[in-house]
Short mmCIF file of C-alpha atoms in Angstrom, two decimals:
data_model
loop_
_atom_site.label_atom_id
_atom_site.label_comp_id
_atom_site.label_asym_id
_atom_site.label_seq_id
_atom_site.Cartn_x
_atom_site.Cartn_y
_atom_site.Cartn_z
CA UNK A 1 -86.93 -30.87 -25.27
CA UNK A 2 -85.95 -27.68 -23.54
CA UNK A 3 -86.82 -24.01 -24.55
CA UNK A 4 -83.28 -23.92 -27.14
CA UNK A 5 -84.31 -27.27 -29.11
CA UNK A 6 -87.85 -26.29 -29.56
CA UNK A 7 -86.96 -22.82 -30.85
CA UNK A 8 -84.64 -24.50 -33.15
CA UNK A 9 -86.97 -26.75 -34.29
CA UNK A 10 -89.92 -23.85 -34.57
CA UNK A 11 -87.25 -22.07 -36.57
CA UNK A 12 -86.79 -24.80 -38.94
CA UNK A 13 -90.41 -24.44 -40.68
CA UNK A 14 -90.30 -21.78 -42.97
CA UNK A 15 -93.94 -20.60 -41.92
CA UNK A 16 -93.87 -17.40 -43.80
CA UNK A 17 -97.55 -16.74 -44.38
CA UNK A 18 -97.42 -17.00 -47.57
CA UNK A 19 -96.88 -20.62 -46.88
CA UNK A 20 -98.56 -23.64 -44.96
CA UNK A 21 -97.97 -23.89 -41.46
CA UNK A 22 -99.10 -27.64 -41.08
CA UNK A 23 -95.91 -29.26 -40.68
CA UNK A 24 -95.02 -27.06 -37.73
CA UNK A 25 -98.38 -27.66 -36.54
CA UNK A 26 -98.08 -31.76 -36.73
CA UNK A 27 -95.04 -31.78 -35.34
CA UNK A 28 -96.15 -30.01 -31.91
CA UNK A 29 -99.27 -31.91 -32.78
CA UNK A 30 -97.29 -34.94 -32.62
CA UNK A 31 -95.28 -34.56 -29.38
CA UNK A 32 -98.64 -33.13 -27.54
CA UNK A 33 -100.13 -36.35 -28.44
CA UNK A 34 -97.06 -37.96 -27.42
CA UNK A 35 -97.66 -36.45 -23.58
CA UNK A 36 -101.24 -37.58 -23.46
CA UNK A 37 -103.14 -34.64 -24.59
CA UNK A 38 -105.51 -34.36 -27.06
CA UNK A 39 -105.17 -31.15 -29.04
CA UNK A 40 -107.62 -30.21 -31.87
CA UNK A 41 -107.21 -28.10 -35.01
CA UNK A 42 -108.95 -26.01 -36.61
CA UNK A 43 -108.08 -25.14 -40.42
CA UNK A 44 -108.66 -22.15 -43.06
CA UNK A 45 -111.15 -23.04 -45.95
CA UNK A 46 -108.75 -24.73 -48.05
CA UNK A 47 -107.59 -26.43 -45.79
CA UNK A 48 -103.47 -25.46 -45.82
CA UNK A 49 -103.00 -23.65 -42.72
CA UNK A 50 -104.58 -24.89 -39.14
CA UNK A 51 -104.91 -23.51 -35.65
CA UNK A 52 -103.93 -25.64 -32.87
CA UNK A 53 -105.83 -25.86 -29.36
CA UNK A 54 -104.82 -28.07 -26.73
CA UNK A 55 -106.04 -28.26 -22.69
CA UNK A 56 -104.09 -29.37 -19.78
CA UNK A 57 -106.76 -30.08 -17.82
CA UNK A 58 -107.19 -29.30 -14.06
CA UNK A 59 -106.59 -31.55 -11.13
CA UNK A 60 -110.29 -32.46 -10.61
CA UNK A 61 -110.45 -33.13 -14.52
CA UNK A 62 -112.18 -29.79 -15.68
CA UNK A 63 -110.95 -28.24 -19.18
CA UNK A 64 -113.39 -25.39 -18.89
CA UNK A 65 -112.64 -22.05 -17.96
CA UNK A 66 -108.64 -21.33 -16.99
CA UNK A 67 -106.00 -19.56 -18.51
CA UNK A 68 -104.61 -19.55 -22.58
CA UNK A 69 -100.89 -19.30 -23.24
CA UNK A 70 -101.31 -18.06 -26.74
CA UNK A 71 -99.05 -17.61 -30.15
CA UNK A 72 -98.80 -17.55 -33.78
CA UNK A 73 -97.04 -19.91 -36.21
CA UNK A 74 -96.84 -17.39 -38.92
CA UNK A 75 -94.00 -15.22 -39.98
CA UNK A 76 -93.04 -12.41 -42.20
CA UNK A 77 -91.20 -12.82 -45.45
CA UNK A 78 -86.81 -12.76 -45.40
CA UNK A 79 -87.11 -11.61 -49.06
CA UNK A 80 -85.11 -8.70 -49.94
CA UNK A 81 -83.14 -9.23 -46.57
CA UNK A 82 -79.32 -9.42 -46.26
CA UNK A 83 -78.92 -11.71 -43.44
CA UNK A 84 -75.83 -13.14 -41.73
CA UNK A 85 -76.73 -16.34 -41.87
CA UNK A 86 -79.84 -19.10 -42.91
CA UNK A 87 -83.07 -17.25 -41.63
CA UNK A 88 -84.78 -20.56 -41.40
CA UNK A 89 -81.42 -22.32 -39.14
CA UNK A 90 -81.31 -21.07 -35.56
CA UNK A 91 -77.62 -19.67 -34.86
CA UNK A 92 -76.41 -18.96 -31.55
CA UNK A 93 -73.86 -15.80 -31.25
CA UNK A 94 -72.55 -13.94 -28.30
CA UNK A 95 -75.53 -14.65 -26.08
CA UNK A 96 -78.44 -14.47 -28.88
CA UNK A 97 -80.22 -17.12 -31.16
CA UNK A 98 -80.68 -15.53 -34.61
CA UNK A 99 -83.33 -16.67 -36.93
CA UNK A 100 -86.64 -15.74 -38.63
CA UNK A 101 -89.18 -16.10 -35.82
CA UNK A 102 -87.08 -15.91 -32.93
CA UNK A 103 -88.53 -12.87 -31.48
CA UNK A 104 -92.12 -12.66 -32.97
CA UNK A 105 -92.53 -15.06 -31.58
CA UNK A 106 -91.71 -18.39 -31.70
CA UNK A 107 -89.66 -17.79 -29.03
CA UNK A 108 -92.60 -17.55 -26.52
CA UNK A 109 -94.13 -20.55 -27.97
CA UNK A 110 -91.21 -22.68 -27.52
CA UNK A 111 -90.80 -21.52 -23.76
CA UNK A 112 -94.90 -22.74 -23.58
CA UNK A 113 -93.95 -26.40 -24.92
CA UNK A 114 -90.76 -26.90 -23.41
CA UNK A 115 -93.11 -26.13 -20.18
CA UNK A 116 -95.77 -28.88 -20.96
CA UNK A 117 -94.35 -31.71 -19.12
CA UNK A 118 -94.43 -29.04 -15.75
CA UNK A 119 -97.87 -28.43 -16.83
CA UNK A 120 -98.91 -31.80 -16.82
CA UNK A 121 -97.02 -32.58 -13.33
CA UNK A 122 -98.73 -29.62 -11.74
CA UNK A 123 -101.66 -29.95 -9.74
CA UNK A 124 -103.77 -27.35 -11.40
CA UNK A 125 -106.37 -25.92 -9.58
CA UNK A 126 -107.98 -23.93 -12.87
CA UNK A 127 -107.24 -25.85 -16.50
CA UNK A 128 -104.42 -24.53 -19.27
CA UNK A 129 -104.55 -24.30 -22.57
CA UNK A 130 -102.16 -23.45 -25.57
CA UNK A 131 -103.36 -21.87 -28.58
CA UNK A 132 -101.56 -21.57 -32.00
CA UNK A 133 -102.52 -19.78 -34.52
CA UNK A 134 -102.27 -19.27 -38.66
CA UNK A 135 -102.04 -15.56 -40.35
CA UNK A 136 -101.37 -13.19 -37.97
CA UNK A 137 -98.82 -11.39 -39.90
CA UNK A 138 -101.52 -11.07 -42.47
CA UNK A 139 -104.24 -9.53 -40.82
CA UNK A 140 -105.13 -12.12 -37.43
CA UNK A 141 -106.82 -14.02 -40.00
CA UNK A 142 -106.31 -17.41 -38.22
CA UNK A 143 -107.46 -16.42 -34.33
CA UNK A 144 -111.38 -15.88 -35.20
CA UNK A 145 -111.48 -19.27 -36.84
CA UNK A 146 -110.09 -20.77 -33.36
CA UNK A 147 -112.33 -18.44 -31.31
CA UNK A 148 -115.36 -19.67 -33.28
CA UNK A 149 -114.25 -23.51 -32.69
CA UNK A 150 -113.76 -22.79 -28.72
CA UNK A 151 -117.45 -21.23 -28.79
CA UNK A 152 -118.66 -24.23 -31.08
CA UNK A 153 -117.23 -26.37 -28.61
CA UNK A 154 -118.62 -24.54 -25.47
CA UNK A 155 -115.26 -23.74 -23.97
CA UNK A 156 -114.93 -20.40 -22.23
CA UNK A 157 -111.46 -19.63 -21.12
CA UNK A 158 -111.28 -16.65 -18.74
CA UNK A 159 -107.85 -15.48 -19.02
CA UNK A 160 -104.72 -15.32 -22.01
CA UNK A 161 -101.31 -14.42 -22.24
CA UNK A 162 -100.50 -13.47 -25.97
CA UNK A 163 -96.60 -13.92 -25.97
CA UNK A 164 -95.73 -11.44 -28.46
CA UNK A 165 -92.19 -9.96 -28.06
CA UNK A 166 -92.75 -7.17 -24.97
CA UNK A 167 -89.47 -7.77 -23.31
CA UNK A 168 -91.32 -9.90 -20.50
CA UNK A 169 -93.36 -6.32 -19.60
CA UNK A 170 -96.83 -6.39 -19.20
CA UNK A 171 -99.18 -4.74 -22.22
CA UNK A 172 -102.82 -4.16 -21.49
CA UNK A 173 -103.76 -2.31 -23.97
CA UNK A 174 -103.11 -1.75 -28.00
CA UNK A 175 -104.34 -0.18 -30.73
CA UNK A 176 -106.31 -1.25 -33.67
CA UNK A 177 -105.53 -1.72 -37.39
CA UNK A 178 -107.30 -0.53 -39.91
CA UNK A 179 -106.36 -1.16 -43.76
CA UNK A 180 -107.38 0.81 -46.97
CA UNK A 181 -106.44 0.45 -50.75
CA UNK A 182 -107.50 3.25 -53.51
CA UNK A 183 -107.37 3.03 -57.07
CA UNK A 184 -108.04 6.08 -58.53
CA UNK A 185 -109.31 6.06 -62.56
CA UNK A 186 -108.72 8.62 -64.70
CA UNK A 187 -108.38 9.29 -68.40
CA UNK A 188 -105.68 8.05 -70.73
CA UNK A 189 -104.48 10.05 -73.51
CA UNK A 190 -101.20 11.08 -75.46
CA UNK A 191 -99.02 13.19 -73.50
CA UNK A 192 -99.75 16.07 -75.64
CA UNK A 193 -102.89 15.84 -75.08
CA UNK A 194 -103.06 16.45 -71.72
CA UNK A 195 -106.14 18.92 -71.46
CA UNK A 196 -108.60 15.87 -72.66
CA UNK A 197 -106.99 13.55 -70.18
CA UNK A 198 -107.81 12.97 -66.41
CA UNK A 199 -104.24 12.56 -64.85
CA UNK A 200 -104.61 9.55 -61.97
CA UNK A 201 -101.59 10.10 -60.52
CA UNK A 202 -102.25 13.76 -60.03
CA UNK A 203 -105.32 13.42 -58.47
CA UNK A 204 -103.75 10.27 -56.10
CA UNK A 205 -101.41 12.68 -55.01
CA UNK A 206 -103.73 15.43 -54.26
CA UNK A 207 -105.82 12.58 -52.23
CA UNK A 208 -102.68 11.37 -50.65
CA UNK A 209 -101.55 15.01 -49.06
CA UNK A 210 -105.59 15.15 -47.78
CA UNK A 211 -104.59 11.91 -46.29
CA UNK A 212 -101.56 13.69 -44.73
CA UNK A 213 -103.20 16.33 -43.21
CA UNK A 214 -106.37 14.27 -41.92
CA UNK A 215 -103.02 12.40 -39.95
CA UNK A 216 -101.80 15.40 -38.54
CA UNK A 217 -105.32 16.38 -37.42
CA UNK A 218 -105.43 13.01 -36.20
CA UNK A 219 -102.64 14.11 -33.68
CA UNK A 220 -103.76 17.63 -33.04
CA UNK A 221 -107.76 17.73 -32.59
CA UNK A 222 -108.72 14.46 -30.80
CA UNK A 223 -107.88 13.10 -27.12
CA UNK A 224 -104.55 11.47 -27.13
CA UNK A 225 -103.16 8.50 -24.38
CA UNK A 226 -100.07 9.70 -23.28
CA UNK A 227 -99.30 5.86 -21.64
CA UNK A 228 -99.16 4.80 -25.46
CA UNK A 229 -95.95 4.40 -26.74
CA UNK A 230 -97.19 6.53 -30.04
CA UNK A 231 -100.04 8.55 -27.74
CA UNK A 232 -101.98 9.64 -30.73
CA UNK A 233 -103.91 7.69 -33.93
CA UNK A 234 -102.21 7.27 -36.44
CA UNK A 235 -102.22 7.29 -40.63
CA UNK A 236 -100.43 6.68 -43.76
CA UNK A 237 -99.93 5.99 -47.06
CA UNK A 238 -97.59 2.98 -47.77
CA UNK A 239 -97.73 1.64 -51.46
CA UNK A 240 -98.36 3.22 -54.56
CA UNK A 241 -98.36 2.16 -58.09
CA UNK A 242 -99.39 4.02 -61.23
CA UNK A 243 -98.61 5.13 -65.40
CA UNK A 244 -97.77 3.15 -67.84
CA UNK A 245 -95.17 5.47 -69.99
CA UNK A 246 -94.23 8.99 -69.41
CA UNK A 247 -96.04 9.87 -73.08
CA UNK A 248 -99.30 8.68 -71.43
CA UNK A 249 -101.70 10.76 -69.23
CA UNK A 250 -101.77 8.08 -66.74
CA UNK A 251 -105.52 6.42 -66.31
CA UNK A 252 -104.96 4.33 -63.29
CA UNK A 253 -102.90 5.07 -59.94
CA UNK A 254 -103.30 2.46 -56.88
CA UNK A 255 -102.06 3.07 -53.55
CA UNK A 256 -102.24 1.81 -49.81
CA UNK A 257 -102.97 3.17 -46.63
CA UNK A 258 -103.57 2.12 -42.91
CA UNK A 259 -104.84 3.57 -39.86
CA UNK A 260 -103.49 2.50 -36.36
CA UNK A 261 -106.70 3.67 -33.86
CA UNK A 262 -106.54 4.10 -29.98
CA UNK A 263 -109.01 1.84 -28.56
CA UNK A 264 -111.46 4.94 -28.12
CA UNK A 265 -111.61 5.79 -31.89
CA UNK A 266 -112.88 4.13 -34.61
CA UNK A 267 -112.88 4.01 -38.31
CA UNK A 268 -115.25 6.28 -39.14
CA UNK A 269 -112.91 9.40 -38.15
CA UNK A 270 -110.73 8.58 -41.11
CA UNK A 271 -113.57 6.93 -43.65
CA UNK A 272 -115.77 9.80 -43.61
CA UNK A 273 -113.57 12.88 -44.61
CA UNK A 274 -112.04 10.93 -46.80
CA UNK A 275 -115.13 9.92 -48.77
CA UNK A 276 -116.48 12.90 -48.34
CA UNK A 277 -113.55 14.56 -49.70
CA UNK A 278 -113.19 11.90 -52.99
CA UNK A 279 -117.44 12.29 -53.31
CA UNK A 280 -117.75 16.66 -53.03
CA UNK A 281 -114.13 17.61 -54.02
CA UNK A 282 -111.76 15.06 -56.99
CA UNK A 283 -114.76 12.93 -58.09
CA UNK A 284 -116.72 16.35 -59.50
CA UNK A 285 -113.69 17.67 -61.61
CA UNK A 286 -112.94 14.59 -62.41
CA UNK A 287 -116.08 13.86 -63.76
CA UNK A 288 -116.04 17.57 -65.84
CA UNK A 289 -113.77 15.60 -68.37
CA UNK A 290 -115.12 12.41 -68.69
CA UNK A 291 -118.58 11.32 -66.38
CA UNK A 292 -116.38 7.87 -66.21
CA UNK A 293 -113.74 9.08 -63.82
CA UNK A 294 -114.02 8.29 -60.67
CA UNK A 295 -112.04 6.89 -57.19
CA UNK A 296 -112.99 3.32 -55.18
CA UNK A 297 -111.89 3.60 -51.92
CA UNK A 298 -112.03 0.00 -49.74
CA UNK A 299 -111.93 -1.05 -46.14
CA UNK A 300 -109.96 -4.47 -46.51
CA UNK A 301 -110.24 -5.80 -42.51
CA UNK A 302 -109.15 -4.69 -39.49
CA UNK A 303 -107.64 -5.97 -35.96
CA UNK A 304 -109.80 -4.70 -33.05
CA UNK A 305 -107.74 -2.72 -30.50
CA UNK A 306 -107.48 -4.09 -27.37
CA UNK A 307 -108.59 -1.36 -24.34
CA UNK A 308 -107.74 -1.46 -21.22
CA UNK A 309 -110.24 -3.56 -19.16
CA UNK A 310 -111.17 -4.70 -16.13
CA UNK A 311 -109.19 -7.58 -15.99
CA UNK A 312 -107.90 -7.10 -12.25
CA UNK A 313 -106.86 -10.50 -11.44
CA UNK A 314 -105.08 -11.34 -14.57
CA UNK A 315 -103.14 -7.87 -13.83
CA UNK A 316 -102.28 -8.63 -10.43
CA UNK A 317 -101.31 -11.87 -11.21
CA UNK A 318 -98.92 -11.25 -14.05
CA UNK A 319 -97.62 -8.03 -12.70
CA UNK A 320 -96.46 -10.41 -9.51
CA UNK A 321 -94.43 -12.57 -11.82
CA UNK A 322 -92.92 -10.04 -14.32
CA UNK A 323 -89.73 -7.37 -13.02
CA UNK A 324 -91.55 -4.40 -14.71
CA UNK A 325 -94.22 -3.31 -13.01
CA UNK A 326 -95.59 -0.57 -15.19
CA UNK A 327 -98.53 -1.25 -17.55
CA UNK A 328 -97.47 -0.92 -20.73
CA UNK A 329 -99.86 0.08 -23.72
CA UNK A 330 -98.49 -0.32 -27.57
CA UNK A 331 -99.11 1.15 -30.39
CA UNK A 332 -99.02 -2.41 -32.87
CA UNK A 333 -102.23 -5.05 -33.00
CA UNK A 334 -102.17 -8.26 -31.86
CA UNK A 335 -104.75 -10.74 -31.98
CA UNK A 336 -105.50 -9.57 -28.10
CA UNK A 337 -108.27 -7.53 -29.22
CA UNK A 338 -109.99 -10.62 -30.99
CA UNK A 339 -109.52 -12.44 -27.49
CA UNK A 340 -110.77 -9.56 -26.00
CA UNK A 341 -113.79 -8.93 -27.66
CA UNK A 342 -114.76 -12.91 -27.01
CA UNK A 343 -114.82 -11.83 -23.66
CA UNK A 344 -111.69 -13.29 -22.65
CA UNK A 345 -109.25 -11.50 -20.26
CA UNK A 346 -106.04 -10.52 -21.92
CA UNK A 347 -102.57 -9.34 -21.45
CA UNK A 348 -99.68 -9.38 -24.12
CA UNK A 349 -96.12 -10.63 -22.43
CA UNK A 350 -93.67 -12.11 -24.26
CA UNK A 351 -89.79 -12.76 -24.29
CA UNK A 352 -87.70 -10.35 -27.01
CA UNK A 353 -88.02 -7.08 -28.36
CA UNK A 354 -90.65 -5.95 -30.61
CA UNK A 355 -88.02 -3.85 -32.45
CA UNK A 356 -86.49 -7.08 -33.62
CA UNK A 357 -89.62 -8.38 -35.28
CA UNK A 358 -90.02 -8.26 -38.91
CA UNK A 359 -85.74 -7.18 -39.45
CA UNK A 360 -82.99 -9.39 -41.51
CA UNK A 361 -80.89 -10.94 -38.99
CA UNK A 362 -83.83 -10.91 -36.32
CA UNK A 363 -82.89 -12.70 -32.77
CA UNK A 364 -83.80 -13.10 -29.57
CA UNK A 365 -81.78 -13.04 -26.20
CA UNK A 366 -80.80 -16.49 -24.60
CA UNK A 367 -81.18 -14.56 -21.19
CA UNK A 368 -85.07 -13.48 -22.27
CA UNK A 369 -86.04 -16.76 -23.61
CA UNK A 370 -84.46 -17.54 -19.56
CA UNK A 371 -86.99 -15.19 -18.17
CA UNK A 372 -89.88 -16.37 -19.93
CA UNK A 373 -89.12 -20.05 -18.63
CA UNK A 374 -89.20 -18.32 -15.20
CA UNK A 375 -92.24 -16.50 -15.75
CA UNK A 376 -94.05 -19.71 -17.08
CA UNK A 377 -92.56 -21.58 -14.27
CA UNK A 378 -94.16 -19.71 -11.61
CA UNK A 379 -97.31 -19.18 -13.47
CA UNK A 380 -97.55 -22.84 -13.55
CA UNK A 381 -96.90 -23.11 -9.77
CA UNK A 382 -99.52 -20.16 -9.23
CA UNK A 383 -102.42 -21.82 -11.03
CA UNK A 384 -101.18 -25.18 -8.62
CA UNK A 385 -102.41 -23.33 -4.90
#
């Protein structure tokens, strides 16, 4: 099948992460199989969702070392969406393929299998591999439970391509994602009341505009990378929930922040003002009401950012095959920095637009999905000298 059918096909399994991924992942299972290769999954606990790894192995038979052309199976939720047409049934308009997926990025990973039978022609000098993985959209959930498999099995690839939607430039570095919920307990009482109650919402809020300001500091008193598309960490609150009547001095207020870190910062420049602020500051007057009050603050997961390294041949060699030159360096995670921290080389390039992913009526260009088959093309030939 070329790039268009497999895309179609990709599309087809609604692999919203909420969901399994496993037929999309026997079907490619299936047709790998079908070419003589012998890919190997590796699931989550229960079993529903799987990572795929499969090696085309070098000329002289090695599968060791070499290069991973990497993606993820998972995408975001249509819900809520108006879109144009069936999310989960590829449509082709005025030179774009619409559908849920297209850019982020099962577009990349059906340029990689449509390639497979090249692959497998090629006389490779260094062994290739394609990697598929569960949960990304969630939190890269599904990449360390491949990463531990490759270990388990002693394989040690040296290089990957992450394919997410870059618009076929070349991204070396990205920042981290850190996530946070808070659930702040006060005191119910009647509305009238209000003295003997501990209002959660009020004290949320209070928290929240500390959270505000520690983001503007963010931008204003630390060391910023101007080649970042968003130069600067960055934080916010995103959810909130809280009250049950507007008679009630509310007792319980939840909300949700995250915290997007260059690759030189860490966590600890947002956790520790923060806590220190809920422990010396709300918690205490709180506290003067009812000794019962009092704010959890937890550190759900986060994606490592991926720094710039010192990956000099894997930059030379996909800067040579890619029209943009430039290095680019994003201000979204990937799971890059879970690569890179195995001590594997990595770059993000992809075909589509990042500003595509995650929108109703999302779609990628037929002429990018074009340039990717290029790109793989001569990477193929390239890893064939």
């Amino acid at each position: 099948m070329n790039t268009l059918n497999w895309l179609t096909r990709l599309i087809s399994h609604d692999t919203t992460s909420r969901h399994s991924n496993l037929s999309l992942i026997h079907e490619v299972a299936g047709f790998l199989e079908g070419q003589g290769l012998q890919p190997w999954l590796a699931h989550n606990a229960d079993r529903s969702k799987a990572n795929l790894f499969v090696t085309i192995p070098a000329s002289d038979g090695r599968t060791d070392g070499g290069l991973i052309f990497s993606g993820h199976t998972d995408v975001v939720p249509v819900d809520g969406q108006q879109w144009h047409s069936n999310p989960f049934q590829a449509e082709v308009r005025e030179g774009k393929l619409y559908g849920r997926g297209a850019a982020d990025m099962k577009g990349f990973i059906a340029s990689v299998l449509a390639a497979v039978p090249q692959m497998k022609a090629a006389r490779l000098n260094r062994p290739l591999h394609i990697a598929l993985s569960y949960d990304e959209e969630v939190g890269c959930l599904g990449a360390p439970v491949m990463i531990e498999e490759l270990q388990r099995r002693g394989l040690t690839p040296e290089h990957c391509i992450v394919g997410e939607p870059t618009s076929m430039k070349m991204v070396v570095a990205h920042k981290g994602h850190h996530y946070f919920s808070c659930r702040v307990h006060g005191k119910a009482v009647h509305s009238s009341l209000t003295p003997q109650g501990v209002n959660s919402i009020e004290y949320a809020a209070r928290l929240i505009v500390f959270i505000n300001d520690l983001a503007g500091r963010l931008k204003e008193d630390y060391e910023q990378d101007e080649a970042f598309d968003v130069p600067f960490s960055t934080l916010g609150v995103n959810t909130i929930h809280g009250g049950t009547a507007v008679n009630i001095v509310p007792q319980l207020c939840e909300f949700s922040f995250d915290y997007r870190n260059l690759p030189h910062m860490d966590a600890a420049a947002v956790i520790e003002p923060i806590e220190a602020y809920i422990r010396n500051v709300l918690e205490p007057q709180m506290q003067t009401v009812d000794p019962a009050c009092h704010i959890e603050l937890r550190h759900h997961g986060a994606v490592p950012a991926m720094p710039e390294g010192d990956a000099r041949a894997l930059y030379e060699l996909v800067s040579a095959l890619v029209d943009e030159k430039t290095r680019q360096k994003v201000a979204y995670a990937t799971e890059g920095g879970q690569f890179k921290q195995a001590g594997i080389h990595t770059v993000i390039c992809g075909p589509g637009n990042i500003e595509q992913a995650h929108r109703p009526n999302e779609f990628i260009e037929l002429d990018q999905l074009a340039r990717c088959d290029a790109f793989l093309s001569k990477m193929i030939a390239a890893q064939s000298r």
